[in-house]
Amino acid sequence: MDTKTRNHLSARARVLKALAHPARLAAVDELAKGERCVCELQQIIGSDMSTVSRHLAILREAGVVTDDKRGNQVFYSLRVPCILNFFSCVESVLQASAEQSAQVLG
Amino acid sequence: MDTKTRNHLSARARVLKALAHPARLAAVDELAKGERCVCELQQIIGSDMSTVSRHLAILREAGVVTDDKRGNQVFYSLRVPCILNFFSCVESVLQASAEQSAQVLG
DNA sequence: TTTGTATTTGTCCATATTGCCAAATACACA
DNA sequence: TGTGTATTTGGCAATATGGACAAATACAAA
């Protein structure tokens, strides 16, 4: 594997890693409905405000969301719309797993 | 957020987490071309055989790949084909990031 | 059965992630 | 300027992850 390929895989992995957390997925789901401030996202996620802020920073650094400071609030929004249909395949994986489990059990 | 939603997010996160590693992405890329034994994947990934085996176990447990033991070899293959086009959005994230960096720099 | 090859598992260590509290910062408004 | 609200950052402890080596396991072939 050459260096270019390696770097590309690392870049892809970074994006996936940023998404690979329940709290961050919850944030993305909510942001799919539109721009939200940190306090709104905190209510949904339910963790400490500082924890939510850190999760959002991870999504921002990965390029998944952008932030916009207005007044004393910071509004986050999805930067890449396709992130949404993007999950349909993850669902397929889950569904295939469920079917297999059902087979094993049944 | 109710328990059902929470569980669903965790399940999605598990799949993404399984994919969120350069070595495992390399394996998925290679498996996109067809079934491969562990030793073939090891040559591409370049880590210790035991490390590769562990990565494959993670993908298997997440439902991304299946394994088939034939003779004294184990052949892995993609279980859910859509995993592939699935990455086009990750690419969009990367491209958007690159454009933004270019703007900042330029 | 013995030998060799392919793969997995046990163990250990280094590093990364997560989450909380407390403190710092940013900003609006009085 | 001082006060209150929103958000981020510093620091710490608990837990998870990643990778290597060695040992165990599975199987084929001699």
PDB file of C-alpha atoms (C1' of nucleotides) in Angstrom:
ATOM      1  CA  MET A   1       0.000   0.000   0.000  1.00  0.00           C
ATOM      2  CA  ASP A   2       1.538   3.346  -1.007  1.00  0.00           C
ATOM      3  CA  THR A   3       1.653   6.478   1.140  1.00  0.00           C
ATOM      4  CA  LYS A   4      -1.101   8.207  -0.810  1.00  0.00           C
ATOM      5  CA  THR A   5      -3.496   5.308  -0.309  1.00  0.00           C
ATOM      6  CA  ARG A   6      -2.548   5.108   3.330  1.00  0.00           C
ATOM      7  CA  ASN A   7      -3.250   8.803   3.871  1.00  0.00           C
ATOM      8  CA  HIS A   8      -6.558   8.547   2.112  1.00  0.00           C
ATOM      9  CA  LEU A   9      -7.646   5.628   4.273  1.00  0.00           C
ATOM     10  CA  SER A  10      -6.628   7.550   7.392  1.00  0.00           C
ATOM     11  CA  ALA A  11      -8.649  10.547   6.256  1.00  0.00           C
ATOM     12  CA  ARG A  12     -11.715   8.405   5.666  1.00  0.00           C
ATOM     13  CA  ALA A  13     -11.223   6.701   8.999  1.00  0.00           C
ATOM     14  CA  ARG A  14     -11.096  10.070  10.759  1.00  0.00           C
ATOM     15  CA  VAL A  15     -14.516  11.022   9.407  1.00  0.00           C
ATOM     16  CA  LEU A  16     -16.038   7.681  10.346  1.00  0.00           C
ATOM     17  CA  LYS A  17     -14.467   7.835  13.796  1.00  0.00           C
ATOM     18  CA  ALA A  18     -15.979  11.241  14.381  1.00  0.00           C
ATOM     19  CA  LEU A  19     -19.413   9.801  13.625  1.00  0.00           C
ATOM     20  CA  ALA A  20     -18.878   6.616  15.608  1.00  0.00           C
ATOM     21  CA  HIS A  21     -20.409   7.658  18.911  1.00  0.00           C
ATOM     22  CA  PRO A  22     -24.041   7.579  20.025  1.00  0.00           C
ATOM     23  CA  ALA A  23     -24.000  11.144  21.311  1.00  0.00           C
ATOM     24  CA  ARG A  24     -22.492  12.452  18.093  1.00  0.00           C
ATOM     25  CA  LEU A  25     -24.952  10.488  15.985  1.00  0.00           C
ATOM     26  CA  ALA A  26     -27.755  11.960  18.058  1.00  0.00           C
ATOM     27  CA  ALA A  27     -26.380  15.419  17.346  1.00  0.00           C
ATOM     28  CA  VAL A  28     -26.166  14.701  13.613  1.00  0.00           C
ATOM     29  CA  ASP A  29     -29.731  13.371  13.614  1.00  0.00           C
ATOM     30  CA  GLU A  30     -30.966  16.522  15.289  1.00  0.00           C
ATOM     31  CA  LEU A  31     -28.927  18.786  13.028  1.00  0.00           C
ATOM     32  CA  ALA A  32     -30.553  17.031  10.083  1.00  0.00           C
ATOM     33  CA  LYS A  33     -33.673  18.970  11.052  1.00  0.00           C
ATOM     34  CA  GLY A  34     -31.796  22.256  10.973  1.00  0.00           C
ATOM     35  CA  GLU A  35     -29.362  24.496  12.780  1.00  0.00           C
ATOM     36  CA  ARG A  36     -29.214  24.058  16.566  1.00  0.00           C
ATOM     37  CA  CYS A  37     -27.409  25.793  19.404  1.00  0.00           C
ATOM     38  CA  VAL A  38     -25.275  23.843  21.849  1.00  0.00           C
ATOM     39  CA  CYS A  39     -27.849  24.129  24.605  1.00  0.00           C
ATOM     40  CA  GLU A  40     -30.540  22.539  22.418  1.00  0.00           C
ATOM     41  CA  LEU A  41     -28.222  19.680  21.535  1.00  0.00           C
ATOM     42  CA  GLN A  42     -27.337  19.265  25.172  1.00  0.00           C
ATOM     43  CA  GLN A  43     -30.980  18.716  26.090  1.00  0.00           C
ATOM     44  CA  ILE A  44     -31.230  15.936  23.533  1.00  0.00           C
ATOM     45  CA  ILE A  45     -27.929  14.259  24.337  1.00  0.00           C
ATOM     46  CA  GLY A  46     -28.318  14.653  28.063  1.00  0.00           C
ATOM     47  CA  SER A  47     -24.649  14.840  29.027  1.00  0.00           C
ATOM     48  CA  ASP A  48     -22.803  17.658  30.680  1.00  0.00           C
ATOM     49  CA  MET A  49     -22.586  20.801  28.558  1.00  0.00           C
ATOM     50  CA  SER A  50     -18.809  20.503  28.450  1.00  0.00           C
ATOM     51  CA  THR A  51     -19.071  16.955  27.163  1.00  0.00           C
ATOM     52  CA  VAL A  52     -21.488  18.005  24.426  1.00  0.00           C
ATOM     53  CA  SER A  53     -19.195  20.850  23.448  1.00  0.00           C
ATOM     54  CA  ARG A  54     -16.311  18.401  23.085  1.00  0.00           C
ATOM     55  CA  HIS A  55     -18.400  16.066  20.924  1.00  0.00           C
ATOM     56  CA  LEU A  56     -19.326  18.965  18.669  1.00  0.00           C
ATOM     57  CA  ALA A  57     -15.692  19.991  18.399  1.00  0.00           C
ATOM     58  CA  ILE A  58     -14.871  16.482  17.196  1.00  0.00           C
ATOM     59  CA  LEU A  59     -17.573  16.680  14.515  1.00  0.00           C
ATOM     60  CA  ARG A  60     -16.361  20.126  13.494  1.00  0.00           C
ATOM     61  CA  GLU A  61     -12.727  19.041  13.209  1.00  0.00           C
ATOM     62  CA  ALA A  62     -13.804  16.104  11.073  1.00  0.00           C
ATOM     63  CA  GLY A  63     -15.622  18.452   8.712  1.00  0.00           C
ATOM     64  CA  VAL A  64     -19.078  17.071   9.414  1.00  0.00           C
ATOM     65  CA  VAL A  65     -20.531  20.223  10.953  1.00  0.00           C
ATOM     66  CA  THR A  66     -19.841  23.942  10.985  1.00  0.00           C
ATOM     67  CA  ASP A  67     -20.453  26.415  13.738  1.00  0.00           C
ATOM     68  CA  ASP A  68     -21.688  29.962  13.656  1.00  0.00           C
ATOM     69  CA  LYS A  69     -21.418  32.171  16.703  1.00  0.00           C
ATOM     70  CA  ARG A  70     -24.260  34.676  17.012  1.00  0.00           C
ATOM     71  CA  GLY A  71     -24.668  36.670  20.180  1.00  0.00           C
ATOM     72  CA  ASN A  72     -23.570  34.516  23.040  1.00  0.00           C
ATOM     73  CA  GLN A  73     -24.755  31.321  21.398  1.00  0.00           C
ATOM     74  CA  VAL A  74     -23.026  28.989  18.978  1.00  0.00           C
ATOM     75  CA  PHE A  75     -25.183  27.413  16.285  1.00  0.00           C
ATOM     76  CA  TYR A  76     -24.104  24.183  14.690  1.00  0.00           C
ATOM     77  CA  SER A  77     -25.293  22.807  11.361  1.00  0.00           C
ATOM     78  CA  LEU A  78     -24.539  19.906   9.035  1.00  0.00           C
ATOM     79  CA  ARG A  79     -21.952  20.830   6.477  1.00  0.00           C
ATOM     80  CA  VAL A  80     -22.486  17.893   4.127  1.00  0.00           C
ATOM     81  CA  PRO A  81     -26.137  17.012   3.505  1.00  0.00           C
ATOM     82  CA  CYS A  82     -25.442  13.514   2.214  1.00  0.00           C
ATOM     83  CA  ILE A  83     -24.388  12.487   5.705  1.00  0.00           C
ATOM     84  CA  LEU A  84     -28.044  11.587   6.065  1.00  0.00           C
ATOM     85  CA  ASN A  85     -28.826   9.075   3.319  1.00  0.00           C
ATOM     86  CA  PHE A  86     -25.322   7.944   4.131  1.00  0.00           C
ATOM     87  CA  PHE A  87     -26.790   6.044   7.052  1.00  0.00           C
ATOM     88  CA  SER A  88     -29.148   3.899   5.009  1.00  0.00           C
ATOM     89  CA  CYS A  89     -26.343   1.452   4.468  1.00  0.00           C
ATOM     90  CA  VAL A  90     -25.487   1.287   8.137  1.00  0.00           C
ATOM     91  CA  GLU A  91     -29.110   0.359   8.595  1.00  0.00           C
ATOM     92  CA  SER A  92     -28.686  -2.443   6.057  1.00  0.00           C
ATOM     93  CA  VAL A  93     -25.816  -3.801   8.088  1.00  0.00           C
ATOM     94  CA  LEU A  94     -27.930  -3.720  11.212  1.00  0.00           C
ATOM     95  CA  GLN A  95     -30.852  -5.348   9.466  1.00  0.00           C
ATOM     96  CA  ALA A  96     -28.698  -8.108   7.999  1.00  0.00           C
ATOM     97  CA  SER A  97     -27.313  -8.745  11.465  1.00  0.00           C
ATOM     98  CA  ALA A  98     -30.779  -8.944  12.918  1.00  0.00           C
ATOM     99  CA  GLU A  99     -31.884 -11.413  10.263  1.00  0.00           C
ATOM    100  CA  GLN A 100     -28.883 -13.596  10.897  1.00  0.00           C
ATOM    101  CA  SER A 101     -29.520 -13.550  14.633  1.00  0.00           C
ATOM    102  CA  ALA A 102     -33.113 -14.537  13.969  1.00  0.00           C
ATOM    103  CA  GLN A 103     -31.948 -17.459  11.840  1.00  0.00           C
ATOM    104  CA  VAL A 104     -29.561 -18.638  14.531  1.00  0.00           C
ATOM    105  CA  LEU A 105     -32.198 -18.329  17.210  1.00  0.00           C
ATOM    106  CA  GLY A 106     -35.047 -19.766  15.166  1.00  0.00           C
TER     107      GLY A 106
ATOM    108  CA  MET B   1     -34.285  10.556  24.122  1.00  0.00           C
ATOM    109  CA  ASP B   2     -36.031   7.228  24.809  1.00  0.00           C
ATOM    110  CA  THR B   3     -34.322   3.888  25.355  1.00  0.00           C
ATOM    111  CA  LYS B   4     -35.221   2.599  21.902  1.00  0.00           C
ATOM    112  CA  THR B   5     -33.664   5.592  20.191  1.00  0.00           C
ATOM    113  CA  ARG B   6     -30.622   5.324  22.406  1.00  0.00           C
ATOM    114  CA  ASN B   7     -30.136   1.642  21.539  1.00  0.00           C
ATOM    115  CA  HIS B   8     -30.514   2.359  17.875  1.00  0.00           C
ATOM    116  CA  LEU B   9     -27.905   5.083  17.975  1.00  0.00           C
ATOM    117  CA  SER B  10     -25.535   2.767  19.832  1.00  0.00           C
ATOM    118  CA  ALA B  11     -26.055   0.079  17.210  1.00  0.00           C
ATOM    119  CA  ARG B  12     -25.309   2.501  14.409  1.00  0.00           C
ATOM    120  CA  ALA B  13     -22.277   3.779  16.275  1.00  0.00           C
ATOM    121  CA  ARG B  14     -20.939   0.235  16.639  1.00  0.00           C
ATOM    122  CA  VAL B  15     -21.013  -0.300  12.880  1.00  0.00           C
ATOM    123  CA  LEU B  16     -19.318   3.014  12.193  1.00  0.00           C
ATOM    124  CA  LYS B  17     -16.736   2.364  14.877  1.00  0.00           C
ATOM    125  CA  ALA B  18     -15.884  -0.965  13.318  1.00  0.00           C
ATOM    126  CA  LEU B  19     -15.196   0.803  10.015  1.00  0.00           C
ATOM    127  CA  ALA B  20     -13.306   3.694  11.587  1.00  0.00           C
ATOM    128  CA  HIS B  21      -9.761   2.409  11.265  1.00  0.00           C
ATOM    129  CA  PRO B  22      -7.366   2.643   8.310  1.00  0.00           C
ATOM    130  CA  ALA B  23      -6.464  -1.040   8.430  1.00  0.00           C
ATOM    131  CA  ARG B  24     -10.090  -2.104   8.512  1.00  0.00           C
ATOM    132  CA  LEU B  25     -10.985   0.275   5.689  1.00  0.00           C
ATOM    133  CA  ALA B  26      -8.128  -1.204   3.678  1.00  0.00           C
ATOM    134  CA  ALA B  27      -9.559  -4.656   4.294  1.00  0.00           C
ATOM    135  CA  VAL B  28     -13.034  -3.535   3.213  1.00  0.00           C
ATOM    136  CA  ASP B  29     -11.598  -1.949   0.050  1.00  0.00           C
ATOM    137  CA  GLU B  30      -9.825  -5.160  -0.829  1.00  0.00           C
ATOM    138  CA  LEU B  31     -12.852  -7.309  -0.031  1.00  0.00           C
ATOM    139  CA  ALA B  32     -14.827  -5.112  -2.414  1.00  0.00           C
ATOM    140  CA  LYS B  33     -12.901  -6.898  -5.169  1.00  0.00           C
ATOM    141  CA  GLY B  34     -13.927 -10.286  -3.823  1.00  0.00           C
ATOM    142  CA  GLU B  35     -13.343 -12.887  -1.170  1.00  0.00           C
ATOM    143  CA  ARG B  36      -9.866 -12.898   0.407  1.00  0.00           C
ATOM    144  CA  CYS B  37      -8.044 -15.085   2.916  1.00  0.00           C
ATOM    145  CA  VAL B  38      -6.449 -13.573   5.999  1.00  0.00           C
ATOM    146  CA  CYS B  39      -2.958 -13.967   4.601  1.00  0.00           C
ATOM    147  CA  GLU B  40      -3.845 -11.935   1.500  1.00  0.00           C
ATOM    148  CA  LEU B  41      -5.319  -9.188   3.642  1.00  0.00           C
ATOM    149  CA  GLN B  42      -2.275  -9.248   5.857  1.00  0.00           C
ATOM    150  CA  GLN B  43      -0.011  -8.532   2.892  1.00  0.00           C
ATOM    151  CA  ILE B  44      -2.069  -5.468   2.036  1.00  0.00           C
ATOM    152  CA  ILE B  45      -2.436  -4.156   5.568  1.00  0.00           C
ATOM    153  CA  GLY B  46       1.115  -4.941   6.527  1.00  0.00           C
ATOM    154  CA  SER B  47       0.615  -5.531  10.252  1.00  0.00           C
ATOM    155  CA  ASP B  48       1.233  -8.659  12.242  1.00  0.00           C
ATOM    156  CA  MET B  49      -1.055 -11.550  11.302  1.00  0.00           C
ATOM    157  CA  SER B  50      -2.534 -11.534  14.801  1.00  0.00           C
ATOM    158  CA  THR B  51      -3.366  -7.855  14.498  1.00  0.00           C
ATOM    159  CA  VAL B  52      -5.056  -8.395  11.127  1.00  0.00           C
ATOM    160  CA  SER B  53      -7.039 -11.280  12.560  1.00  0.00           C
ATOM    161  CA  ARG B  54      -8.269  -9.042  15.366  1.00  0.00           C
ATOM    162  CA  HIS B  55      -9.298  -6.326  12.918  1.00  0.00           C
ATOM    163  CA  LEU B  56     -11.255  -8.864  10.897  1.00  0.00           C
ATOM    164  CA  ALA B  57     -12.949 -10.138  14.035  1.00  0.00           C
ATOM    165  CA  ILE B  58     -14.098  -6.586  14.761  1.00  0.00           C
ATOM    166  CA  LEU B  59     -15.583  -6.259  11.262  1.00  0.00           C
ATOM    167  CA  ARG B  60     -17.244  -9.651  11.623  1.00  0.00           C
ATOM    168  CA  GLU B  61     -18.770  -8.835  15.000  1.00  0.00           C
ATOM    169  CA  ALA B  62     -20.119  -5.602  13.557  1.00  0.00           C
ATOM    170  CA  GLY B  63     -21.814  -7.506  10.745  1.00  0.00           C
ATOM    171  CA  VAL B  64     -19.749  -5.954   7.965  1.00  0.00           C
ATOM    172  CA  VAL B  65     -18.017  -9.138   6.807  1.00  0.00           C
ATOM    173  CA  THR B  66     -18.538 -12.888   7.027  1.00  0.00           C
ATOM    174  CA  ASP B  67     -15.942 -15.601   7.174  1.00  0.00           C
ATOM    175  CA  ASP B  68     -15.827 -19.011   5.591  1.00  0.00           C
ATOM    176  CA  LYS B  69     -13.279 -21.565   6.709  1.00  0.00           C
ATOM    177  CA  ARG B  70     -12.125 -23.855   3.906  1.00  0.00           C
ATOM    178  CA  GLY B  71      -9.175 -26.150   4.464  1.00  0.00           C
ATOM    179  CA  ASN B  72      -6.795 -24.422   6.778  1.00  0.00           C
ATOM    180  CA  GLN B  73      -7.625 -20.978   5.446  1.00  0.00           C
ATOM    181  CA  VAL B  74     -10.344 -18.530   6.428  1.00  0.00           C
ATOM    182  CA  PHE B  75     -11.898 -16.497   3.637  1.00  0.00           C
ATOM    183  CA  TYR B  76     -13.532 -13.209   4.420  1.00  0.00           C
ATOM    184  CA  SER B  77     -16.053 -11.378   2.263  1.00  0.00           C
ATOM    185  CA  LEU B  78     -18.285  -8.310   2.440  1.00  0.00           C
ATOM    186  CA  ARG B  79     -21.670  -9.117   3.809  1.00  0.00           C
ATOM    187  CA  VAL B  80     -23.424  -5.910   2.808  1.00  0.00           C
ATOM    188  CA  PRO B  81     -22.571  -4.681  -0.701  1.00  0.00           C
ATOM    189  CA  CYS B  82     -23.742  -1.124  -0.126  1.00  0.00           C
ATOM    190  CA  ILE B  83     -20.833  -0.577   2.235  1.00  0.00           C
ATOM    191  CA  LEU B  84     -19.062   0.569  -0.902  1.00  0.00           C
ATOM    192  CA  ASN B  85     -21.148   3.410  -2.335  1.00  0.00           C
ATOM    193  CA  PHE B  86     -21.613   4.199   1.315  1.00  0.00           C
ATOM    194  CA  PHE B  87     -18.202   5.844   1.211  1.00  0.00           C
ATOM    195  CA  SER B  88     -19.062   8.378  -1.466  1.00  0.00           C
ATOM    196  CA  CYS B  89     -20.412  10.651   1.211  1.00  0.00           C
ATOM    197  CA  VAL B  90     -17.337  10.332   3.358  1.00  0.00           C
ATOM    198  CA  GLU B  91     -15.485  11.478   0.277  1.00  0.00           C
ATOM    199  CA  SER B  92     -17.765  14.507   0.064  1.00  0.00           C
ATOM    200  CA  VAL B  93     -16.862  15.413   3.610  1.00  0.00           C
ATOM    201  CA  LEU B  94     -13.203  15.142   2.779  1.00  0.00           C
ATOM    202  CA  GLN B  95     -13.593  17.173  -0.388  1.00  0.00           C
ATOM    203  CA  ALA B  96     -15.542  19.901   1.373  1.00  0.00           C
ATOM    204  CA  SER B  97     -12.806  20.050   3.988  1.00  0.00           C
ATOM    205  CA  ALA B  98     -10.153  20.360   1.319  1.00  0.00           C
ATOM    206  CA  GLU B  99     -12.038  23.185  -0.389  1.00  0.00           C
ATOM    207  CA  GLN B 100     -12.411  25.039   2.859  1.00  0.00           C
ATOM    208  CA  SER B 101      -8.706  24.649   3.624  1.00  0.00           C
ATOM    209  CA  ALA B 102      -7.914  25.968   0.153  1.00  0.00           C
ATOM    210  CA  GLN B 103     -10.120  29.006   0.785  1.00  0.00           C
ATOM    211  CA  VAL B 104      -8.446  29.714   4.096  1.00  0.00           C
ATOM    212  CA  LEU B 105      -4.990  29.328   2.601  1.00  0.00           C
ATOM    213  CA  GLY B 106      -5.755  31.155  -0.651  1.00  0.00           C
TER     214      GLY B 106
ATOM    215  C1'  DT C   1       1.548 -39.497  14.202  1.00  0.00           C
ATOM    216  C1'  DT C   2       4.664 -35.866  13.057  1.00  0.00           C
ATOM    217  C1'  DT C   3       5.419 -31.637  10.556  1.00  0.00           C
ATOM    218  C1'  DG C   4       4.187 -27.386   8.523  1.00  0.00           C
ATOM    219  C1'  DT C   5       0.991 -23.657   7.423  1.00  0.00           C
ATOM    220  C1'  DA C   6      -2.957 -20.589   8.575  1.00  0.00           C
ATOM    221  C1'  DT C   7      -5.416 -18.435  11.978  1.00  0.00           C
ATOM    222  C1'  DT C   8      -6.919 -17.168  16.522  1.00  0.00           C
ATOM    223  C1'  DT C   9      -6.349 -16.109  21.376  1.00  0.00           C
ATOM    224  C1'  DG C  10      -3.779 -14.689  25.890  1.00  0.00           C
ATOM    225  C1'  DT C  11      -1.169 -11.221  27.730  1.00  0.00           C
ATOM    226  C1'  DC C  12       0.986  -7.032  28.248  1.00  0.00           C
ATOM    227  C1'  DC C  13       2.029  -2.173  27.333  1.00  0.00           C
ATOM    228  C1'  DA C  14       1.339   2.282  25.215  1.00  0.00           C
ATOM    229  C1'  DT C  15      -1.882   5.409  23.764  1.00  0.00           C
ATOM    230  C1'  DA C  16      -6.547   7.344  22.926  1.00  0.00           C
ATOM    231  C1'  DT C  17     -11.232   8.242  24.301  1.00  0.00           C
ATOM    232  C1'  DT C  18     -14.843   9.580  27.349  1.00  0.00           C
ATOM    233  C1'  DG C  19     -16.948  12.138  30.873  1.00  0.00           C
ATOM    234  C1'  DC C  20     -17.148  14.919  34.753  1.00  0.00           C
ATOM    235  C1'  DC C  21     -15.957  19.065  37.609  1.00  0.00           C
ATOM    236  C1'  DA C  22     -13.984  23.427  37.919  1.00  0.00           C
ATOM    237  C1'  DA C  23     -12.184  27.348  35.798  1.00  0.00           C
ATOM    238  C1'  DA C  24     -11.764  30.375  31.900  1.00  0.00           C
ATOM    239  C1'  DT C  25     -13.770  32.892  28.094  1.00  0.00           C
ATOM    240  C1'  DA C  26     -17.208  35.397  25.288  1.00  0.00           C
ATOM    241  C1'  DC C  27     -20.907  38.138  24.992  1.00  0.00           C
ATOM    242  C1'  DA C  28     -25.413  40.598  26.109  1.00  0.00           C
ATOM    243  C1'  DC C  29     -27.653  43.587  29.088  1.00  0.00           C
ATOM    244  C1'  DA C  30     -28.367  46.422  32.984  1.00  0.00           C
TER     245       DA C  30
ATOM    246  C1'  DT D   1     -18.467  48.395  34.910  1.00  0.00           C
ATOM    247  C1'  DG D   2     -20.711  44.459  36.993  1.00  0.00           C
ATOM    248  C1'  DT D   3     -23.954  40.376  36.368  1.00  0.00           C
ATOM    249  C1'  DG D   4     -25.866  36.480  34.130  1.00  0.00           C
ATOM    250  C1'  DT D   5     -25.958  33.140  30.369  1.00  0.00           C
ATOM    251  C1'  DA D   6     -23.651  30.242  26.813  1.00  0.00           C
ATOM    252  C1'  DT D   7     -19.754  27.878  25.546  1.00  0.00           C
ATOM    253  C1'  DT D   8     -15.095  26.212  25.681  1.00  0.00           C
ATOM    254  C1'  DT D   9     -10.911  24.564  27.909  1.00  0.00           C
ATOM    255  C1'  DG D  10      -7.804  22.398  31.704  1.00  0.00           C
ATOM    256  C1'  DG D  11      -7.170  18.591  34.319  1.00  0.00           C
ATOM    257  C1'  DC D  12      -8.025  14.143  36.061  1.00  0.00           C
ATOM    258  C1'  DA D  13      -9.648   9.254  36.438  1.00  0.00           C
ATOM    259  C1'  DA D  14     -11.752   5.333  34.280  1.00  0.00           C
ATOM    260  C1'  DT D  15     -12.129   2.688  30.412  1.00  0.00           C
ATOM    261  C1'  DA D  16     -11.290   1.255  25.585  1.00  0.00           C
ATOM    262  C1'  DT D  17      -8.309   0.528  21.671  1.00  0.00           C
ATOM    263  C1'  DG D  18      -4.245  -0.942  19.016  1.00  0.00           C
ATOM    264  C1'  DG D  19      -0.269  -3.555  18.276  1.00  0.00           C
ATOM    265  C1'  DA D  20       3.244  -6.887  19.179  1.00  0.00           C
ATOM    266  C1'  DC D  21       4.971 -11.382  20.810  1.00  0.00           C
ATOM    267  C1'  DA D  22       4.176 -15.913  22.266  1.00  0.00           C
ATOM    268  C1'  DA D  23       1.267 -19.729  22.757  1.00  0.00           C
ATOM    269  C1'  DA D  24      -2.757 -22.318  21.369  1.00  0.00           C
ATOM    270  C1'  DT D  25      -5.712 -24.228  17.824  1.00  0.00           C
ATOM    271  C1'  DA D  26      -7.169 -26.118  13.293  1.00  0.00           C
ATOM    272  C1'  DC D  27      -6.209 -28.501   9.517  1.00  0.00           C
ATOM    273  C1'  DA D  28      -3.512 -30.647   5.530  1.00  0.00           C
ATOM    274  C1'  DA D  29       0.003 -33.458   3.955  1.00  0.00           C
ATOM    275  C1'  DA D  30       3.757 -36.488   4.612  1.00  0.00           C
TER     276       DA D  30
END
